[in-house]
Short mmCIF file of C-alpha atoms (C1' of nucleotides) in Angstrom, two decimals:
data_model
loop_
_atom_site.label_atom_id
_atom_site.label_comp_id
_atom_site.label_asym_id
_atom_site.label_seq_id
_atom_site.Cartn_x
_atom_site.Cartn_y
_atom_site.Cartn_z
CA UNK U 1 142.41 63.19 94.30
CA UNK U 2 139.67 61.55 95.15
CA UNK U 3 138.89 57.72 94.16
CA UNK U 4 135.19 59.10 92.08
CA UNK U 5 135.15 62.59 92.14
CA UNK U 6 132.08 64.23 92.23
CA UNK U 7 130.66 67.87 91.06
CA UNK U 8 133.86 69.92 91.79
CA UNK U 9 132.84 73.24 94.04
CA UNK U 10 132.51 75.64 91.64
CA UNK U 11 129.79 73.02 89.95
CA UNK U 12 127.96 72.62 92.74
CA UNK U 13 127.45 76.67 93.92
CA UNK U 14 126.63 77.03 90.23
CA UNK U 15 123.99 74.54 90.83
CA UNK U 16 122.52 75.94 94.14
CA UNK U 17 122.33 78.98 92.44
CA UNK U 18 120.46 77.92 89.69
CA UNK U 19 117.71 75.88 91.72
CA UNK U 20 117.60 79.29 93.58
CA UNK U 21 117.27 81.35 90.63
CA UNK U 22 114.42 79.34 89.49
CA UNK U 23 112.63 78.98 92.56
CA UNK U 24 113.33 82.77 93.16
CA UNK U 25 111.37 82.78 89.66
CA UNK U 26 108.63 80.71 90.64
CA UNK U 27 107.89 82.69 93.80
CA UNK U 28 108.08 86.28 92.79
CA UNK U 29 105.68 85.65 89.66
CA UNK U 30 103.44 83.91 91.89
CA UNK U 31 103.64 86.13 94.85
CA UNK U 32 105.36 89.47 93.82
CA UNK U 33 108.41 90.91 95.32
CA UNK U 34 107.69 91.99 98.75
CA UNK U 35 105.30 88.79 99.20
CA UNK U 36 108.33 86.66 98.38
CA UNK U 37 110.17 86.48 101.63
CA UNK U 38 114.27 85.26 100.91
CA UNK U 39 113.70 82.33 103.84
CA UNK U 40 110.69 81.29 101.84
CA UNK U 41 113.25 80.91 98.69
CA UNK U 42 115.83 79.03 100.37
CA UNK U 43 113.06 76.48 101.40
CA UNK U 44 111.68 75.73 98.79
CA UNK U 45 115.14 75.31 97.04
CA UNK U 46 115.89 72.99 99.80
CA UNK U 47 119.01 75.37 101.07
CA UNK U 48 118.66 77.89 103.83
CA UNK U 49 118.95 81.89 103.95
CA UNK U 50 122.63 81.45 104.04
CA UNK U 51 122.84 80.09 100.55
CA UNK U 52 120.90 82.67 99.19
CA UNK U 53 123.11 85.52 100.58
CA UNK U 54 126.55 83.19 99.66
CA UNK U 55 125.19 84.07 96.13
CA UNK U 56 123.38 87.46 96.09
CA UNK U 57 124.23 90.14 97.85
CA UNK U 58 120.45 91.36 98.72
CA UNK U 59 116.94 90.28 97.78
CA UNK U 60 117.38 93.37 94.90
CA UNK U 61 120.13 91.60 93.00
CA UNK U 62 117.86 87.99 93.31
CA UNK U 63 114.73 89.73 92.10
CA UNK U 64 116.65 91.57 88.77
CA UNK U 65 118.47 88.40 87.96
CA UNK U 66 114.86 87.05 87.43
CA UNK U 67 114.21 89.85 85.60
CA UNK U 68 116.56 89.93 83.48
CA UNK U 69 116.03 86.25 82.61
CA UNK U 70 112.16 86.23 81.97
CA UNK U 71 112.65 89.76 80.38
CA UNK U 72 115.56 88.47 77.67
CA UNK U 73 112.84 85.67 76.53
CA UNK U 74 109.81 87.96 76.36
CA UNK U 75 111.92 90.62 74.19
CA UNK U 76 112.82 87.28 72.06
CA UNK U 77 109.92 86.05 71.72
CA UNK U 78 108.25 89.24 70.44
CA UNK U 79 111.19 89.98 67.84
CA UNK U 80 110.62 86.39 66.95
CA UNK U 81 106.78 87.31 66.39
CA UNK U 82 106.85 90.20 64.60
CA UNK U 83 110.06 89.67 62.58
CA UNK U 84 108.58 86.42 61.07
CA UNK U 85 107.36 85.79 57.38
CA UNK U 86 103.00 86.14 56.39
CA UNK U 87 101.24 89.27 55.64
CA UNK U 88 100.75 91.99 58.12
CA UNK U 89 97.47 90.58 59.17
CA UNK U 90 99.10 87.40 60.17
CA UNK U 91 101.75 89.23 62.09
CA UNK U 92 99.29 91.36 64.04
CA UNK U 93 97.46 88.32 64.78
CA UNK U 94 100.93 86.35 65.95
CA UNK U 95 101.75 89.89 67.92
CA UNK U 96 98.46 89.77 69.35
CA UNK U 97 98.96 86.29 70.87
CA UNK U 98 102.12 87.67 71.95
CA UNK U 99 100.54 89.95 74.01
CA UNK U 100 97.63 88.34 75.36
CA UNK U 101 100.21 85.39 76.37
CA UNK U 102 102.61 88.58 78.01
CA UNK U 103 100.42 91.78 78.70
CA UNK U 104 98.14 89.32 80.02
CA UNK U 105 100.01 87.67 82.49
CA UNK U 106 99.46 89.20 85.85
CA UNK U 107 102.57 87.99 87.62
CA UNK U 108 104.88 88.64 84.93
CA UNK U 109 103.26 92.37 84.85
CA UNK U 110 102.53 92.70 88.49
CA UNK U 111 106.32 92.11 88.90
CA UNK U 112 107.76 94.32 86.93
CA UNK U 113 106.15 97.33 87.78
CA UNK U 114 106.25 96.20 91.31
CA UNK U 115 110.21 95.86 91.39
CA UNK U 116 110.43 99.26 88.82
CA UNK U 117 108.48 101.25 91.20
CA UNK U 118 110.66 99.39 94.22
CA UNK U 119 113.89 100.31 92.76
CA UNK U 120 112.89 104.01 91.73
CA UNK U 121 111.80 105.05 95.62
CA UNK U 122 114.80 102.69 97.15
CA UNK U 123 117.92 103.26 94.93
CA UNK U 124 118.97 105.60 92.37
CA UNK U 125 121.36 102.96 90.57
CA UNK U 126 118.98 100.65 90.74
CA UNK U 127 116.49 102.94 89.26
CA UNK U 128 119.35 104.11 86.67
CA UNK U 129 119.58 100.25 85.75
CA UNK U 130 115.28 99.67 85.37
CA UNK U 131 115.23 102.74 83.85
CA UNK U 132 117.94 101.19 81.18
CA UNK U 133 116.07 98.24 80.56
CA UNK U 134 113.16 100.38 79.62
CA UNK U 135 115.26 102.56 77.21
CA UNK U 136 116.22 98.94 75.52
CA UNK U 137 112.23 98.05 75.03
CA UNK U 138 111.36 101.21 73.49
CA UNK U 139 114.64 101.07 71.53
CA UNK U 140 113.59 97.28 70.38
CA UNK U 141 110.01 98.29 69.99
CA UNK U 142 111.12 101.54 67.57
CA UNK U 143 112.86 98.99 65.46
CA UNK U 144 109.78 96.94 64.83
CA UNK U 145 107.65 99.26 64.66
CA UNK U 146 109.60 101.02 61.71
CA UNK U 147 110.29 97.82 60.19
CA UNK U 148 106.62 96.76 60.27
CA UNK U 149 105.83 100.31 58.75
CA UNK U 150 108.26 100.03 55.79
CA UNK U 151 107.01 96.46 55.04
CA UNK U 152 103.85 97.68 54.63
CA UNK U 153 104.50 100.91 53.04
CA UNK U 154 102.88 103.28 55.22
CA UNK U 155 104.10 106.38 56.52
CA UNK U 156 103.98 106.38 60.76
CA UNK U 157 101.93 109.31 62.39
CA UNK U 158 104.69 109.93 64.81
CA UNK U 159 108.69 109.92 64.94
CA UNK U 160 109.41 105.42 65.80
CA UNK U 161 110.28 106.30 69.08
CA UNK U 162 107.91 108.21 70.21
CA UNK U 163 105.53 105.53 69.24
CA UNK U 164 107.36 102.96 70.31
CA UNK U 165 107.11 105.01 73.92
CA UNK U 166 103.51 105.17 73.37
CA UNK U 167 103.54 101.66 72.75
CA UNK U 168 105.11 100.67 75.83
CA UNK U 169 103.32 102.71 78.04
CA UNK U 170 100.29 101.32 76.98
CA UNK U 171 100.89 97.78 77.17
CA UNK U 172 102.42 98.44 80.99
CA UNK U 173 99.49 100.78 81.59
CA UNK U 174 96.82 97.80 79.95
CA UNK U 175 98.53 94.94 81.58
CA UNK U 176 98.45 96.67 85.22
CA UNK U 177 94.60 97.53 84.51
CA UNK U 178 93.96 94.07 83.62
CA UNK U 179 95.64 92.37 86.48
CA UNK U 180 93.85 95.04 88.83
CA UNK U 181 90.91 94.69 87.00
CA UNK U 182 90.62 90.98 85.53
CA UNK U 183 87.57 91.89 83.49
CA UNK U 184 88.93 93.84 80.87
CA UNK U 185 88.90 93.70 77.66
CA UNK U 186 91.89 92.61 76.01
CA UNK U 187 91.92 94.29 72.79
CA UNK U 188 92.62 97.68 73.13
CA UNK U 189 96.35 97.12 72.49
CA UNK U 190 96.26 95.55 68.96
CA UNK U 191 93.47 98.05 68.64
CA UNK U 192 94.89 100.99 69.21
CA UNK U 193 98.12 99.58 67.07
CA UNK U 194 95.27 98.89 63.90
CA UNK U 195 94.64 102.73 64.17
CA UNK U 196 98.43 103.59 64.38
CA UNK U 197 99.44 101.62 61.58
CA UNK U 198 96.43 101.63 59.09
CA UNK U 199 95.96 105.42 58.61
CA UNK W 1 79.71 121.05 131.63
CA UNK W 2 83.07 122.48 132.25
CA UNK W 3 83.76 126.15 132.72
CA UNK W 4 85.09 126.42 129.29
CA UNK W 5 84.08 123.96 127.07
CA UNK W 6 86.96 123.13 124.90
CA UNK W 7 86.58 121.05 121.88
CA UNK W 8 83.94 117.81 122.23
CA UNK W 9 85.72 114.89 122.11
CA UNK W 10 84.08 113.79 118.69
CA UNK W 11 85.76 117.43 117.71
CA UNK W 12 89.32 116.52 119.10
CA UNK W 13 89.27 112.74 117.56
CA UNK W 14 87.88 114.75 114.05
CA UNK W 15 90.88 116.61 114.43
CA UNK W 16 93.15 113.94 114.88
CA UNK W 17 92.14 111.75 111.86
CA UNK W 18 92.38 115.14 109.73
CA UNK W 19 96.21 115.87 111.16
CA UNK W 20 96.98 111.98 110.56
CA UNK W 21 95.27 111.77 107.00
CA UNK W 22 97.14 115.03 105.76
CA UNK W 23 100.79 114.02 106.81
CA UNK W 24 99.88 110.34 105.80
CA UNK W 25 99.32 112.12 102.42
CA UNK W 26 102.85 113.98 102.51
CA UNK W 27 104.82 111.20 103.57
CA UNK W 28 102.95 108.49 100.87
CA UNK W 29 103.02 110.92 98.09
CA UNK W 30 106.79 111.76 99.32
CA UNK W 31 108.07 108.17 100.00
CA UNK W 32 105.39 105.66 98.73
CA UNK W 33 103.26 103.23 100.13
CA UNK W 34 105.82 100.65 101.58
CA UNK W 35 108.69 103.02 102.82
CA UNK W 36 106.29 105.14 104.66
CA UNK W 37 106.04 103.77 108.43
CA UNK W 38 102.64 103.87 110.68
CA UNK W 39 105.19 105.10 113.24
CA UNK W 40 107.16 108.02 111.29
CA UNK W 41 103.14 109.22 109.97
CA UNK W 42 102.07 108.88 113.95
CA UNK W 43 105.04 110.89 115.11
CA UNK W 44 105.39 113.65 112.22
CA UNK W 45 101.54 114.08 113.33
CA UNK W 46 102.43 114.63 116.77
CA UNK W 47 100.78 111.28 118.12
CA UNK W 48 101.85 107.94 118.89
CA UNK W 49 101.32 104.62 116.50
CA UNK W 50 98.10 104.13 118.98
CA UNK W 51 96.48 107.06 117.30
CA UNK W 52 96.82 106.09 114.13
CA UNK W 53 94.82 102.62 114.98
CA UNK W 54 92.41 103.94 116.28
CA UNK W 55 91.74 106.02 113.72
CA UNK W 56 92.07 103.43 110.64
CA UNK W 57 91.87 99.50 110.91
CA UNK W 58 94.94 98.86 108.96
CA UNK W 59 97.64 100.83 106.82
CA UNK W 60 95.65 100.01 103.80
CA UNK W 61 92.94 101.78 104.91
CA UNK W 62 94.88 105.15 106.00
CA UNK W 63 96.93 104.63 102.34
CA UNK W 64 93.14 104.29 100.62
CA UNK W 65 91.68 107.24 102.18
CA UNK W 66 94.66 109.25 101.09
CA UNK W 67 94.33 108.40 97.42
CA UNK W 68 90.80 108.62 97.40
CA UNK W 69 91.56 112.21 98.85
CA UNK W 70 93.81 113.06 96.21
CA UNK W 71 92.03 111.11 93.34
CA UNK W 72 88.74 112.88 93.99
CA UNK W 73 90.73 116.32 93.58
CA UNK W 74 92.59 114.75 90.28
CA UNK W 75 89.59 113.65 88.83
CA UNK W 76 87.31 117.50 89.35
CA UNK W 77 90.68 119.14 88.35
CA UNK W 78 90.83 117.35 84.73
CA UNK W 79 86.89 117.59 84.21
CA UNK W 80 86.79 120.72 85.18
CA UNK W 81 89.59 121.35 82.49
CA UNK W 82 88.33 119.62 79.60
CA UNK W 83 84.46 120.71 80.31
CA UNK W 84 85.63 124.57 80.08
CA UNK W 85 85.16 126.74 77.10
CA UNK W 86 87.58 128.05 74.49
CA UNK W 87 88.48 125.96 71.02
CA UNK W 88 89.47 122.82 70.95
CA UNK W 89 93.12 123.73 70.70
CA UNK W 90 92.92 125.50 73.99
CA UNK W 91 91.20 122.71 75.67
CA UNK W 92 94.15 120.52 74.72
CA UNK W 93 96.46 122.68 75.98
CA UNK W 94 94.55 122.95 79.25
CA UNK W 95 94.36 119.45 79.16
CA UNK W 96 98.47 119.06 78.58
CA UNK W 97 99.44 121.25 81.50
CA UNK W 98 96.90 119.11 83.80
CA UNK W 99 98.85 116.00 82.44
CA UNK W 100 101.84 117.51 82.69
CA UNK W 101 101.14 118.46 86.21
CA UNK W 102 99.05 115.00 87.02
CA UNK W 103 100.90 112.48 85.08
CA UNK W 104 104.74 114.10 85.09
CA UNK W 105 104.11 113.96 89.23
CA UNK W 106 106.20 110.50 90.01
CA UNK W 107 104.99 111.23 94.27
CA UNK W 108 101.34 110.41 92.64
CA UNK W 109 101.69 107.95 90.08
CA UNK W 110 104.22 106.08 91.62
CA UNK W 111 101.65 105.76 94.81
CA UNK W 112 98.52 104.82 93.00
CA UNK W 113 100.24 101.81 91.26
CA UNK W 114 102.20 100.75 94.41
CA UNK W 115 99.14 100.47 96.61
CA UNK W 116 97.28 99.24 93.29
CA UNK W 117 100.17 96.39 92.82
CA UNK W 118 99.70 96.05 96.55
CA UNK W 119 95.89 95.18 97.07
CA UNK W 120 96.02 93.28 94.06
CA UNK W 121 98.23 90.96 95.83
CA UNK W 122 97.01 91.05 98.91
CA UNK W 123 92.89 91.31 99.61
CA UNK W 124 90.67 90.54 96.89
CA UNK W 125 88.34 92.97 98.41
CA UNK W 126 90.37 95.56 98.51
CA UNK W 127 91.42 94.47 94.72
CA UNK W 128 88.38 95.00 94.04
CA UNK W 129 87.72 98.06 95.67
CA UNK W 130 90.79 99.60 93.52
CA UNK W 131 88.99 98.27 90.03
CA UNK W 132 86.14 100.16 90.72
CA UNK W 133 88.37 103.23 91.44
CA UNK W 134 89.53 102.81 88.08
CA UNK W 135 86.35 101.66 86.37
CA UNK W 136 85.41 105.05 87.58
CA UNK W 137 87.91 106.71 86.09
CA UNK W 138 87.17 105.32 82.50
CA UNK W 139 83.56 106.21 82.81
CA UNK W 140 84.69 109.99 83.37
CA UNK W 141 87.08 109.81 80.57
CA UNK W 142 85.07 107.98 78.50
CA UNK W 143 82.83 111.08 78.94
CA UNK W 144 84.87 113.60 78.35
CA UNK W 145 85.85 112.00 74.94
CA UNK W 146 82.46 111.61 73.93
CA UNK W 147 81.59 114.83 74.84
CA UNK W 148 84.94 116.48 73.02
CA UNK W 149 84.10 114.20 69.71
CA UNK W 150 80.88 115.84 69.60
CA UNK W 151 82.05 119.40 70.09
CA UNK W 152 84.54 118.94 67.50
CA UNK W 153 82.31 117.08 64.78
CA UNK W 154 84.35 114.42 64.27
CA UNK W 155 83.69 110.69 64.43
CA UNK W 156 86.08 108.24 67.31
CA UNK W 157 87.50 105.40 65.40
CA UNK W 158 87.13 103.58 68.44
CA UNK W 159 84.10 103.12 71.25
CA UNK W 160 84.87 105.76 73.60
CA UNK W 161 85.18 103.40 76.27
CA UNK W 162 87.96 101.61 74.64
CA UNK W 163 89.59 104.92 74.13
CA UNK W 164 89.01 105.77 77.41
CA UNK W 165 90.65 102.30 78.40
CA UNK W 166 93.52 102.97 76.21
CA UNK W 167 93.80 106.58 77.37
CA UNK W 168 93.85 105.79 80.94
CA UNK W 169 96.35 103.13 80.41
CA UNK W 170 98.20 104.83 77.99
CA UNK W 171 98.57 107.90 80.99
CA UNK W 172 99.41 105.34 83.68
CA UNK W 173 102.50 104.15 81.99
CA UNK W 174 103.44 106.48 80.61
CA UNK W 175 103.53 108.18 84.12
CA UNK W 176 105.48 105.06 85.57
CA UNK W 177 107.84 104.86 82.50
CA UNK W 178 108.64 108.78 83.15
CA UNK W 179 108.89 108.59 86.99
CA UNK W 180 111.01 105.71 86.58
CA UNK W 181 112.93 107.50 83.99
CA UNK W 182 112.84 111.15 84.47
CA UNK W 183 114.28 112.08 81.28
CA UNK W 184 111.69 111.12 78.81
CA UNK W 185 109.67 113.76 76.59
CA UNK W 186 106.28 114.88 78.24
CA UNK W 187 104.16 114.47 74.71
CA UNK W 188 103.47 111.36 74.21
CA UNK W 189 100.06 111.39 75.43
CA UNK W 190 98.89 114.47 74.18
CA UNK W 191 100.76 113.74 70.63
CA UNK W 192 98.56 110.22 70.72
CA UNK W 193 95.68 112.19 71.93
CA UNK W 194 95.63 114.64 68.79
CA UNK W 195 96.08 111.39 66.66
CA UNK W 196 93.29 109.92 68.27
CA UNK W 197 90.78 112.96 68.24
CA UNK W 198 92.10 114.59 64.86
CA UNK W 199 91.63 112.21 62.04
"C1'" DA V 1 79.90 112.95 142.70
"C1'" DC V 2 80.71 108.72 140.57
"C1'" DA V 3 80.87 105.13 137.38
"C1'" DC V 4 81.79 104.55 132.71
"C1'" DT V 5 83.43 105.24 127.85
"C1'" DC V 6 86.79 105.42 124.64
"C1'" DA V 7 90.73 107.94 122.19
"C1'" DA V 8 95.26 107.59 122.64
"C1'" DA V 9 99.62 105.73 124.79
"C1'" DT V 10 102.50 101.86 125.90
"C1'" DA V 11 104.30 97.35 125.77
"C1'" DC V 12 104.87 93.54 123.27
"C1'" DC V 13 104.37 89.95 119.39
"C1'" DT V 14 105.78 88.14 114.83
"C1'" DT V 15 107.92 88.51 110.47
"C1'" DC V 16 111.53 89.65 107.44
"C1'" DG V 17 115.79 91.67 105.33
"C1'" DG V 18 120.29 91.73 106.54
"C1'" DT V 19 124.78 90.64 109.28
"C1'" DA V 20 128.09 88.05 112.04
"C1'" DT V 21 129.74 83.87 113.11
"C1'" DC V 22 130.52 79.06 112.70
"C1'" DC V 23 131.19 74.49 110.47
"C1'" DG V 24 132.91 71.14 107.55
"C1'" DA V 25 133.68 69.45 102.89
"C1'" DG V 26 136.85 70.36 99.27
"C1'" DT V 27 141.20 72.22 97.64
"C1'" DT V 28 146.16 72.84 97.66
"C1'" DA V 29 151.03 72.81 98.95
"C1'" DA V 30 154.74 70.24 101.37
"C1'" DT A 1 149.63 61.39 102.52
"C1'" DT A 2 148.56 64.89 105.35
"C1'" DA A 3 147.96 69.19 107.30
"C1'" DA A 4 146.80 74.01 106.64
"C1'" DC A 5 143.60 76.73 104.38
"C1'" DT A 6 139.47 78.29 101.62
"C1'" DC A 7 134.85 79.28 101.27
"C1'" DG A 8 129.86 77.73 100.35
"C1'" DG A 9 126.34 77.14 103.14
"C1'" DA A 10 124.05 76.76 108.00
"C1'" DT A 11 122.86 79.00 112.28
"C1'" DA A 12 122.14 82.61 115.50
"C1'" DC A 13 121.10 87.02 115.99
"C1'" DC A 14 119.73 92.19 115.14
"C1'" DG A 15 116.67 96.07 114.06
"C1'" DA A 16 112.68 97.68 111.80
"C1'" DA A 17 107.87 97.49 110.90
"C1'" DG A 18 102.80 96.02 110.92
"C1'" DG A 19 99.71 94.65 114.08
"C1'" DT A 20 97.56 93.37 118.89
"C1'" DA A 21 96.65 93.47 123.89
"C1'" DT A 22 96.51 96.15 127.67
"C1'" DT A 23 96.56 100.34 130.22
"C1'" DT A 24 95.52 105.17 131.24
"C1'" DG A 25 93.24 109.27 131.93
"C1'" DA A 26 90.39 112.99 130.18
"C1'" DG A 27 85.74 113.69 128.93
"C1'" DT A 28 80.65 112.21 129.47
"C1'" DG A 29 75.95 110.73 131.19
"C1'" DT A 30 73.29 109.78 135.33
#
DNA sequence: ACACTCAAATACCTTCGGTATCCGAGTTAA
DNA sequence: TTAACTCGGATACCGAAGGTATTTGAGTGT
């Protein structure tokens, strides 16, 4: 035993990987996965390439822990949105900031399509995994959508999940357009969801 | 002058490009844009890695003048299939096999967004280059929606060139969403298009 | 016939993901 | 207390890939 012990081992790898994590973070959103070199990580965590490999086995696992964090608090953060009190207008208008704020954010988009697209060509579990976390949006996004429909007494054009596919699909396909194409307008989404919801 | 003039050497370096653009095209629709090597194109062609720069500047530009090859022929194929004749049911359905065949092909979609995803990142120039290519491709939709609203009679609840936005979008992720998940139903774009068009 | 051009080949550079090995602080058992 | 051991992280290295510099040799103009 020491005479002041410090962080205990455990403690301190859970620490370098969290600094890693969130520089990992930093750096893909800025620069996109295959921009984002692993030595260029360890750097600017202060650690080296060995550190990063001591705690994920390849630049894949890194990259969908990232994921899987900024993803958890953009599904949250819609649910949160949508599910709150206020009339439907009010909703739409606190979904809409939702998306400008997400859709709109080139990195964010950029690097998920970027690492989807990566992981469907490079590895069929890692595609079978993407592909999962897709399932969950549209499954999350079918909820809402019904929920938002029986709130407001309406009957939907289409079977929940289909729109909620629709849904998705569109806000991927509008958010890569806009980051390709920084000029566009940004209200066909909440558009298009006015003409699905107010037949 | 020989004997026997064989090809010029204009003719032979024509030939070349040709040979490297059209197993470029087969190995980036096949692999994508990352996974496919200057070397592997060079050597399926039957040339070395030399060839292929001094045929193209960088792999950007042999990747660009493949999609522009196979975009040009996407683009005629779905004008050409919405400007026929026949009733407007008909058209649709000519319309659904094109997506099915355009859209449900992961080789093509998977390749436009990569490189898209790519430049975007990468060359502002080129960036910009790939905006235009879609601008271009909302103008021709944005056409062909006018064109089908006045055939039919019946008014857009939207300016056609924010359907055509949402349209295009709507078809680009829903072509990543299915390439990244095979399994998912075909209609979604057609069943959004009827909604759309058939109020 | 002879110099010259230039498409294509070859050799080599740098970068980056990944692996093998090493080091030394921290942990544990005697 | 101490000595063996564990293992997180550092370092050295490998192979692949985009790109560049240089060379070569068949075709071309004078």
């Amino acid at each position: 035993m020491a005479r002041e012990s410090g962080p205990t081992r455990a403690e301190r790898q859970a620490r370098t990987r969290e600094l890693l994590v969130a520089t990992a973070r930093r750096l893909f959103l800025r620069d996109g996965y295959h921009a984002t070199t692993l030595d260029r990580v360890a750097e600017a965590a202060g650690f080296s390439k060995g550190a990063v490999y001591s705690n994920f086995a390849t630049k894949d696992e890194l990259c969908q822990t990232v994921i899987d964090e900024v993803r958890a608090e953009q599904v949250g953060a819609v649910v949160e949105a949508i599910g709150g009190e206020g009339s439907p207008a009010d909703r739409l208008a606190v979904f809409d900031a939702w998306a400008e704020r997400t859709i709109g954010d080139p990195g964010w988009t950029l690097l998920e399509a970027e690492f989807a697209i990566h992981a469907t060509r490079r590895d069929p579990a890692l595609r079978a995994r993407v592909a999962e976390g897709g399932r969950h949006w549209v499954r999350a996004l079918a909820g809402l959508v019904e929920e938002e429909a029986r709130r407001r007494g309406t009957v939907l054009p289409l079977p929940p999940e289909e729109l909620a596919e629709a849904l998705l699909s569109l806000g991927i396909g509008l958010g890569l357009r806009r980051a390709v194409d920084p000029g566009l307008s940004p209200h066909a989404l909440t558009d298009v969801i006015r003409l699905v919801l107010q037949p």
